[in-house]
Structure formats: structure tokens, C-alpha cells
Amino acid sequence: TVQIRVRQGERTVYEGFVTLDEGPPQRGEARTTLPALAPGEYTVEAYTISADDGSEQDLDAHTVTVR
């Protein structure tokens, strides 16, 4: 399971999760639909939560522009 977060600047506008089709050590894939976003620039982040201490790990972030 991967956590999903969408930010606009410092503000979080969406949080959720998706379950990948493969588990470790494989690289799984998943698809999800985000809610409608107003035009602007956003950062979409995917990350995992450590079972040991609850910290965020494996962050993968991408900037997107909604027109």
C-alpha cells in the first residue's frame, strides 16, 4: 500500500492510498482517480509508512500543472 498526498504549496488538498499489484521486493503498479483540482500547480507525492516508527519513507514526488 502506498500513501498518496496532493499539495498546492504548503496546503494538502488530498490524501488517500492505493494498493499496488505487487509486493516487495517487486515494483508494483496501481491506478487511482484524484478529485477534480482547480487550475494551478500541484505536487503529487507517493510514500510508504514505516511499520517500525510510523515515519514517511520512499517519497516519490512530481509537480503537475492542472489547466
mmCIF file of C-alpha atoms in Angstrom, residues 9-44:
data_model
loop_
_atom_site.group_PDB
_atom_site.id
_atom_site.type_symbol
_atom_site.label_atom_id
_atom_site.label_comp_id
_atom_site.label_asym_id
_atom_site.label_seq_id
_atom_site.Cartn_x
_atom_site.Cartn_y
_atom_site.Cartn_z
ATOM 1 C CA GLY A 9 2.140 24.992 -1.948
ATOM 2 C CA GLU A 10 2.170 24.063 1.735
ATOM 3 C CA ARG A 11 -1.538 23.148 1.762
ATOM 4 C CA THR A 12 -2.578 19.498 1.449
ATOM 5 C CA VAL A 13 -5.642 19.259 -0.819
ATOM 6 C CA TYR A 14 -5.993 15.458 -0.950
ATOM 7 C CA GLU A 15 -4.805 12.416 0.988
ATOM 8 C CA GLY A 16 -5.509 8.778 0.236
ATOM 9 C CA PHE A 17 -3.867 5.470 -0.574
ATOM 10 C CA VAL A 18 -3.636 2.850 -3.295
ATOM 11 C CA THR A 19 -2.739 -0.823 -3.133
ATOM 12 C CA LEU A 20 -0.085 -1.901 -5.622
ATOM 13 C CA ASP A 21 -0.437 -5.071 -7.685
ATOM 14 C CA GLU A 22 2.946 -6.433 -6.475
ATOM 15 C CA GLY A 23 4.549 -6.522 -3.055
ATOM 16 C CA PRO A 24 8.194 -6.069 -2.072
ATOM 17 C CA PRO A 25 10.754 -6.609 -3.424
ATOM 18 C CA GLN A 26 8.911 -6.208 -6.743
ATOM 19 C CA ARG A 27 7.862 -2.831 -8.137
ATOM 20 C CA GLY A 28 4.104 -2.839 -8.235
ATOM 21 C CA GLU A 29 1.736 -0.633 -10.198
ATOM 22 C CA ALA A 30 -1.554 0.980 -9.303
ATOM 23 C CA ARG A 31 -4.045 3.435 -10.742
ATOM 24 C CA THR A 32 -6.260 5.854 -8.915
ATOM 25 C CA THR A 33 -8.500 8.797 -9.689
ATOM 26 C CA LEU A 34 -7.934 12.068 -7.895
ATOM 27 C CA PRO A 35 -10.741 14.503 -7.147
ATOM 28 C CA ALA A 36 -11.182 17.430 -9.524
ATOM 29 C CA LEU A 37 -8.484 20.026 -8.900
ATOM 30 C CA ALA A 38 -8.736 23.727 -9.671
ATOM 31 C CA PRO A 39 -6.272 25.036 -12.258
ATOM 32 C CA GLY A 40 -2.807 25.532 -10.812
ATOM 33 C CA GLU A 41 0.426 23.809 -9.892
ATOM 34 C CA TYR A 42 0.400 20.820 -7.537
ATOM 35 C CA THR A 43 2.851 18.331 -6.095
ATOM 36 C CA VAL A 44 1.690 14.708 -6.131
#
